Short mmCIF file of C-alpha atoms in Angstrom, two decimals:
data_model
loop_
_atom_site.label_atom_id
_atom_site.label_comp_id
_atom_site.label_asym_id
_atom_site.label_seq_id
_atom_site.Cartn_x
_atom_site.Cartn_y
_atom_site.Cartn_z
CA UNK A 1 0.00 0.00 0.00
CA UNK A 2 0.71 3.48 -0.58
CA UNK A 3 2.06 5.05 2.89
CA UNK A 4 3.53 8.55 1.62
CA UNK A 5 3.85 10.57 -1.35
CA UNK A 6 7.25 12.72 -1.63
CA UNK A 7 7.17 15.44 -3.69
CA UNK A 8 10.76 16.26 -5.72
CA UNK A 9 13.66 14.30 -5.41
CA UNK A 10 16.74 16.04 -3.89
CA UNK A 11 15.00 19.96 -4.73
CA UNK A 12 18.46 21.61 -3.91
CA UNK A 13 20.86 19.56 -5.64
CA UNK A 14 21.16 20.44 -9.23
CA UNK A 15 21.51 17.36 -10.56
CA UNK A 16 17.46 17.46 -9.94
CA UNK A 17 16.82 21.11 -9.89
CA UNK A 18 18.09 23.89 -11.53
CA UNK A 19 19.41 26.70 -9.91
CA UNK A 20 19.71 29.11 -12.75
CA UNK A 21 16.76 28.95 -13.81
CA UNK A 22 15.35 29.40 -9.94
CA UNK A 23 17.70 30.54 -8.14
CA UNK A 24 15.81 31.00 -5.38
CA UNK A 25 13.46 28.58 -5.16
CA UNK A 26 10.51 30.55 -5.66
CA UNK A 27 9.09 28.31 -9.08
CA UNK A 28 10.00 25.09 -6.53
CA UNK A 29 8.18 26.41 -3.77
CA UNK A 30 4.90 27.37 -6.04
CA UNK A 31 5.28 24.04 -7.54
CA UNK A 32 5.48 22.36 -4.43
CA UNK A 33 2.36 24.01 -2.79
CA UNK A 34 0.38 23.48 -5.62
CA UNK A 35 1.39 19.67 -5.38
CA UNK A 36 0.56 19.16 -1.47
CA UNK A 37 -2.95 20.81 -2.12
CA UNK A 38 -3.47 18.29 -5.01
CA UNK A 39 -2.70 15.36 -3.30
CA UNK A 40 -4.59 16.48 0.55
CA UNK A 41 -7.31 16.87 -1.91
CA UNK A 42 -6.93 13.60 -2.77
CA UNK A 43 -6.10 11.35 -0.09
CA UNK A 44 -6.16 13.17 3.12
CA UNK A 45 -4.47 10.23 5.17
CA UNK A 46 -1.71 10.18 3.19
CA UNK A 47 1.41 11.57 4.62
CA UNK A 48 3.49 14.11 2.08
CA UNK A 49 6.59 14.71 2.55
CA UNK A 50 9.14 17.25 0.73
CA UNK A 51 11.80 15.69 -0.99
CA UNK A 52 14.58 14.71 0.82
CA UNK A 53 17.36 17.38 0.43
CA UNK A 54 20.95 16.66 -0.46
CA UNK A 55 23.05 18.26 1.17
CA UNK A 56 21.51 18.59 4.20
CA UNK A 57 20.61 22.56 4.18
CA UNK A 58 19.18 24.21 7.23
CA UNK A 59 18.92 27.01 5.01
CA UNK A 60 16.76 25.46 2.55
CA UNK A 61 14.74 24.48 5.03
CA UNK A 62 14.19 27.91 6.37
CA UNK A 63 13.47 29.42 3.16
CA UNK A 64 10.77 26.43 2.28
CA UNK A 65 8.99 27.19 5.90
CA UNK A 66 9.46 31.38 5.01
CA UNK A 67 7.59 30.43 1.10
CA UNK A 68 4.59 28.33 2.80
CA UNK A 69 5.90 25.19 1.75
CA UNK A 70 5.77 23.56 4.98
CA UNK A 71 2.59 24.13 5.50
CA UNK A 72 1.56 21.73 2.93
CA UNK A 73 3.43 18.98 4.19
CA UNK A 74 3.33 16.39 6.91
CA UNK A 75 7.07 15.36 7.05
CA UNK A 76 10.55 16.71 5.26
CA UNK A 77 12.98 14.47 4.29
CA UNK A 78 17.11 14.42 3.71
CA UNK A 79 19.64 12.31 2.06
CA UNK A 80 23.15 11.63 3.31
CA UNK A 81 26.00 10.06 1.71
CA UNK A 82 29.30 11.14 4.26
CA UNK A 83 31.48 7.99 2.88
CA UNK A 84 30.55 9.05 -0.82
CA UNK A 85 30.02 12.26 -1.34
CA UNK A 86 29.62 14.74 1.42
CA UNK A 87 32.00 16.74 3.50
CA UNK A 88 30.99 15.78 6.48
CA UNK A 89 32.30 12.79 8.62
CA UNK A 90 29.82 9.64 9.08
CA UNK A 91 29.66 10.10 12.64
CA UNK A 92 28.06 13.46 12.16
CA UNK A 93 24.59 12.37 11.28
CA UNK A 94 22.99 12.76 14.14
CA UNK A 95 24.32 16.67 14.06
CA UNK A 96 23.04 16.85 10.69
CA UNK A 97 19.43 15.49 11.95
CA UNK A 98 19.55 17.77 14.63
CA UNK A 99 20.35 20.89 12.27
CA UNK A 100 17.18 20.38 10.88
CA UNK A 101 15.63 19.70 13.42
CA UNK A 102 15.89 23.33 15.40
CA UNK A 103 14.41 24.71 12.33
CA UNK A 104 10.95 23.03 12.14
CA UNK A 105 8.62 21.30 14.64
CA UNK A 106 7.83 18.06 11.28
CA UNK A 107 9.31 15.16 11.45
CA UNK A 108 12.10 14.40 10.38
CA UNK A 109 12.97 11.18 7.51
CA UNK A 110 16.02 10.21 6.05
CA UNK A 111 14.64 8.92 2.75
CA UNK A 112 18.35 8.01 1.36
CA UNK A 113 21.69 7.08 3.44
CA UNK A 114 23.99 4.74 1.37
CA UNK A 115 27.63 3.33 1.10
CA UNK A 116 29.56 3.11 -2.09
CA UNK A 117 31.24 -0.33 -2.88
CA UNK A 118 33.24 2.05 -5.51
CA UNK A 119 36.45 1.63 -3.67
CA UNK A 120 36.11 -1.66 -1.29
CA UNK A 121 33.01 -4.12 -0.77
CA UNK A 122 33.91 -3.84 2.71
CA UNK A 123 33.72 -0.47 3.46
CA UNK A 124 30.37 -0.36 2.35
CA UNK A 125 29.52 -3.35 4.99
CA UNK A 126 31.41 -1.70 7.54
CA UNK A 127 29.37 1.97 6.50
CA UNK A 128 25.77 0.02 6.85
CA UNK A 129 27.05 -1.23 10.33
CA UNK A 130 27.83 2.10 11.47
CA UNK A 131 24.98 3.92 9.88
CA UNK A 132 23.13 1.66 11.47
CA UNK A 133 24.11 2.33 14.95
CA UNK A 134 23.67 6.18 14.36
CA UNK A 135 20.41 6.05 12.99
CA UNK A 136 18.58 3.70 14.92
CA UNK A 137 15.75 5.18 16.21
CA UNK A 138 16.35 9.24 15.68
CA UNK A 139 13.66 8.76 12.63
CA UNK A 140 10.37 7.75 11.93
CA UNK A 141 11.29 6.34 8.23
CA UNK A 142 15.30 5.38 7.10
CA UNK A 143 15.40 4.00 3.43
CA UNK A 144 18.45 2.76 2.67
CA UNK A 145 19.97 3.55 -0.99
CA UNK A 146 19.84 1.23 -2.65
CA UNK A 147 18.63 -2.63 -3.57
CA UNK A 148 20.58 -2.78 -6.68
CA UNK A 149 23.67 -1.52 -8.61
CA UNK A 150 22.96 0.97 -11.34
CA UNK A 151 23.68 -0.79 -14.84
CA UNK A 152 26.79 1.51 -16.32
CA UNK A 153 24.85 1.33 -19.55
CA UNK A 154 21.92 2.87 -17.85
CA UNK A 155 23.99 6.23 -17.02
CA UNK A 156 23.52 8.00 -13.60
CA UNK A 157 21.06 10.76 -13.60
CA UNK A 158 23.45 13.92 -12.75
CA UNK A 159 23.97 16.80 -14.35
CA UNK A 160 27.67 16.77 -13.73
CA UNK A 161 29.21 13.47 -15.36
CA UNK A 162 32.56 12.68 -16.06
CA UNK A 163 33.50 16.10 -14.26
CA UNK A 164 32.74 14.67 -11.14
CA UNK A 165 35.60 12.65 -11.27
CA UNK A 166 35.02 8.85 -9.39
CA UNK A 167 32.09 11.12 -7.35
CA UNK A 168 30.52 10.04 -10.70
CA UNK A 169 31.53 6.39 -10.75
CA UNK A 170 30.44 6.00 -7.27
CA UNK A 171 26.67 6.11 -9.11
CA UNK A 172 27.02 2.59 -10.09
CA UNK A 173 28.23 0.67 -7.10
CA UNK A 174 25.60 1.96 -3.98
CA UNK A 175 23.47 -1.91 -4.21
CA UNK A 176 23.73 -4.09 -2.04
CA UNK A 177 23.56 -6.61 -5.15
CA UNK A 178 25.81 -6.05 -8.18
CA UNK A 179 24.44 -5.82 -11.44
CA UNK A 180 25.14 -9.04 -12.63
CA UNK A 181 22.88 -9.97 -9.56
CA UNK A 182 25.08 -11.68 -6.88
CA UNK A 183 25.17 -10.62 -3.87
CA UNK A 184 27.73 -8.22 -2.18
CA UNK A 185 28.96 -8.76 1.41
CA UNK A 186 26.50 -5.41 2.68
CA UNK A 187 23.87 -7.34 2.03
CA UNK A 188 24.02 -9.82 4.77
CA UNK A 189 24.53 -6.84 6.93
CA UNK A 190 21.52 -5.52 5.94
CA UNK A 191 19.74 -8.48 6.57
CA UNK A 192 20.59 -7.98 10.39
CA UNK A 193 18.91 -4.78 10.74
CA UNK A 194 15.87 -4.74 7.99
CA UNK A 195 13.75 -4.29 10.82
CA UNK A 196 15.19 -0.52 11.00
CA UNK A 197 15.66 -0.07 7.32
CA UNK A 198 13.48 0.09 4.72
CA UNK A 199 15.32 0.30 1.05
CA UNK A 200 14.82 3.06 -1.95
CA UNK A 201 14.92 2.00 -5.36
CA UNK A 202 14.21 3.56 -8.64
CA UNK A 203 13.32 1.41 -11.23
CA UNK A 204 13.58 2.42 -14.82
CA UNK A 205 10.69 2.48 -17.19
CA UNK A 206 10.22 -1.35 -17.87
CA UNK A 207 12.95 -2.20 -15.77
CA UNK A 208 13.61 -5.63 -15.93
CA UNK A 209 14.49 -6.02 -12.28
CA UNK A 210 11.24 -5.24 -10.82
CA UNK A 211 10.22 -8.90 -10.08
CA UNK A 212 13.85 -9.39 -8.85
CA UNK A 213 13.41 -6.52 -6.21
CA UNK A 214 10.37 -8.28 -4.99
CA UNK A 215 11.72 -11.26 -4.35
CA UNK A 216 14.67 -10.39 -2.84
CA UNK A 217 13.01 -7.23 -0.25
CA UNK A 218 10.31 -10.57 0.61
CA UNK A 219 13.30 -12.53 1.25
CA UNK A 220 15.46 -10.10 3.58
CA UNK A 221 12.33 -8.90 5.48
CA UNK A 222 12.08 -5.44 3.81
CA UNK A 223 8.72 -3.77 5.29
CA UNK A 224 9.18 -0.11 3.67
CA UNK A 225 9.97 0.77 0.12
CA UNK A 226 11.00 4.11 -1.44
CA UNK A 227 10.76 4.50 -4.72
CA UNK A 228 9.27 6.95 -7.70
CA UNK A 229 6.42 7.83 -10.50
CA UNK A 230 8.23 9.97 -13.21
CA UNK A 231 6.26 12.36 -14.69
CA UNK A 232 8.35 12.69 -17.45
CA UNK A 233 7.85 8.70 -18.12
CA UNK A 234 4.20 9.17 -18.02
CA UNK A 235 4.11 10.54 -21.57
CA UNK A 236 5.83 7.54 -22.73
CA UNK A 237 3.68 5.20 -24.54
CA UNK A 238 2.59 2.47 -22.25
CA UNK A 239 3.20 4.31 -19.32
CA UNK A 240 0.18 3.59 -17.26
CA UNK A 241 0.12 0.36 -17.80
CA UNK A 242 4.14 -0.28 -16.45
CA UNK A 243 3.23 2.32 -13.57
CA UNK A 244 0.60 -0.39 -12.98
CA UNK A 245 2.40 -3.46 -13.09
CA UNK A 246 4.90 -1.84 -10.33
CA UNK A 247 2.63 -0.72 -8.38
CA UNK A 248 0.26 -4.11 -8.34
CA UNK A 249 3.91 -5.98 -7.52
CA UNK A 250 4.76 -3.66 -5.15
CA UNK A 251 1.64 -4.17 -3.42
CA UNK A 252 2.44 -5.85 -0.14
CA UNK A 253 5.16 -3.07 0.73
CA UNK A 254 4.60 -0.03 2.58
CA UNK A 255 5.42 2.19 -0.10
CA UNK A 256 6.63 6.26 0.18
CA UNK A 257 6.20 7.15 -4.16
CA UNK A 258 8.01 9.86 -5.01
CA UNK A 259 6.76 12.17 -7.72
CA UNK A 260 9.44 13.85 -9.64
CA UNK A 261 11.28 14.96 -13.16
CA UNK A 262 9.55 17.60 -15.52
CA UNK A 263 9.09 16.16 -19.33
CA UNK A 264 11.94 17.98 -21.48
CA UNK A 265 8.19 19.67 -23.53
CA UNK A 266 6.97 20.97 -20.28
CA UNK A 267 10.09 22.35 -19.19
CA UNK A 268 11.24 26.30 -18.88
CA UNK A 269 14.36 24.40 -20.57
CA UNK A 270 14.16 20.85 -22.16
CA UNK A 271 15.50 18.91 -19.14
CA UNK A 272 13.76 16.76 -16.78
CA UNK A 273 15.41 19.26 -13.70
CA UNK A 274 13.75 22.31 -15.24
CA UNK A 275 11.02 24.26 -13.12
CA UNK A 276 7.70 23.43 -15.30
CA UNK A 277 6.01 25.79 -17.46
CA UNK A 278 2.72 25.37 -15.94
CA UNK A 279 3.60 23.77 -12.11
CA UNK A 280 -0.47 22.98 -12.28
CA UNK A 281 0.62 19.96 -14.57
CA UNK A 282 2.54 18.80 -12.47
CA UNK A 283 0.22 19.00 -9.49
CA UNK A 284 -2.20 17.38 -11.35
CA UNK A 285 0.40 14.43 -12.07
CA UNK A 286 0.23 13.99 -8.61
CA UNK A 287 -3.18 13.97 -7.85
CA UNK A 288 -4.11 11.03 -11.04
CA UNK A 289 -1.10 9.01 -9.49
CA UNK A 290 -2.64 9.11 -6.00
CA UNK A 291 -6.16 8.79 -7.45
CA UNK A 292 -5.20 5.81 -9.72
CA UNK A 293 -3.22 3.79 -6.60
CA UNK A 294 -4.32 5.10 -2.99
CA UNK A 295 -8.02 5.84 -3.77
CA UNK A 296 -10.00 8.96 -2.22
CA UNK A 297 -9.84 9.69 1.28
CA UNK A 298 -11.76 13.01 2.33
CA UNK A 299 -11.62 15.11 5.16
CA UNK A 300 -14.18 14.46 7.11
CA UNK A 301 -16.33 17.96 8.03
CA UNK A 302 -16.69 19.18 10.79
CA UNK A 303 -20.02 18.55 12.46
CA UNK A 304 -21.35 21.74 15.03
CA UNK A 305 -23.04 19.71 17.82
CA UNK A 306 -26.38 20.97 17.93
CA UNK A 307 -27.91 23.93 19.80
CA UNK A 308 -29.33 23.53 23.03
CA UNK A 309 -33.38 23.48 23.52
CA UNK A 310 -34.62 25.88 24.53
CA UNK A 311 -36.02 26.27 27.41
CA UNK A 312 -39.94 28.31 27.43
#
């Protein structure tokens, strides 16, 4: 079932946003009112949540809460990767969580935390062990990042590249299972502690691994899933129906769906981390996905008890 609904991946990283065209954030924060309203409208039980930010900005955070933002939300969300890419020291997350904290009275998620295998296998096992013990219990949801390698055929989405130097290679090795599907030595540590983690995971249009993921999150005990609806993918022929299939197979996970990515037409600039030309499409992306797979759940009115009789 549907748990969550995240809106924007990563909103101050410009590998998903674009700061020159926003610089401030105003065309984010417009966007992402319109898109809480939609899906409240919706599905009143279901919890939104602003995309996890990367880095981890108090600032950010103020200037969301000073647009309105926050008050279309339930929950706010951040990412950390200290062993990857980050300049921060692992043993600073719960400083980070507490940054954000002293800003805002939501809760707080961490929606991604990962370990590269990009230089040893068993760093990343030793990072999950020690991420572990940091995070354990400072927040409601931790998703860790990620199920599966990233195919280096599939390319990372980044707006940087090959200027990232091996930041950009690190893309392809944050799985706990390689791409050629065996298993790496993280993933038996993860297996100790799935009853703290859930796991994020995009999966391409048609990805072939779908089926995979489900078996293997059933096998290790995975409760929670992140993962994402791309609204640029819904113009794709066939979309709907693949958005159904992963949906219908990801059906007996708790599931936080993360609505993100403006179609290259409906950009200010053709690429999917433009502010939209009308950010009323992409609210109403939002509120057919939660329509089409969490159903209609009103506010219920309030009732005025009734008046007193009187008394003659």
């Amino acid at each position: 079932m549907i748990e969550a609904a995240m809106i924007w991946n990563e909103p101050n990283n410009k590998s998903h946003w674009d700061p020159e065209l926003d610089p401030d954030w105003r065309l984010f924060a417009e966007m992402a009112m319109l898109a809480g309203q939609a899906i409240r409208a919706e599905n009143a039980s279901l919890t939104r949540v602003l995309g996890g930010i990367s880095p981890i900005d108090p600032a950010f955070i103020v200037n969301m809460k000073g647009r309105g933002v926050l008050d279309h939300v339930d929950a706010v969300a951040v990412h950390g990767f200290p062993l990857d890419w980050n300049l921060w020291r692992i043993d600073e997350w719960p400083q980070k969580i507490e940054e954000i904290r002293a800003v805002i009275d939501l809760p707080i998620w961490v929606s991604e935390v990962g370990v590269s295998s990009f230089g040893a296998e068993e760093v990343q096992a030793w990072g999950l062990e020690r991420t572990a013990q940091l995070l354990a219990g400072r927040a409601p949801r931790l998703h860790w990042y990620s199920l599966f390698d990233l195919p280096q055929a599939w390319g990372a989405t980044t707006r940087h590249k090959e200027a990232e130097g091996s930041s950009y290679y690190r893309h392809f090795h944050m799985g706990l299972i390689r791409a050629d599907g065996t298993p790496k030595p993280a993933l038996e540590v993860f297996a100790r502690h799935a009853h703290i983690f859930g796991l994020m995971q995009w999966f391409r249009f048609e990805d072939p691994r779908l089926d995979d993921a489900v078996a293997w999150m059933k096998r290790l005990g995975v409760r929670r899933l992140r993962t994402g609806l791309s609204w640029a993918d819904s113009f794709r022929p066939g979309a709907d129906r693949f958005f159904d299939r992963m949906m219908q197979a990801l059906a007996d996970f708790e599931v936080t769906v993360t609505f993100a990515f403006t179609p290259e037409h409906r950009g200010l600039a053709p690429h999917h981390t433009s502010p939209p030309v009308a950010p009323e499409e992409f609210a109403e992306f939002c509120a057919r996905m939660v329509r089409r797979y969490a159903g209609s759940v009103r506010l219920t009115p309030e009732v005025s008890p009734p008046a007193p009789a009187r008394v003659s």
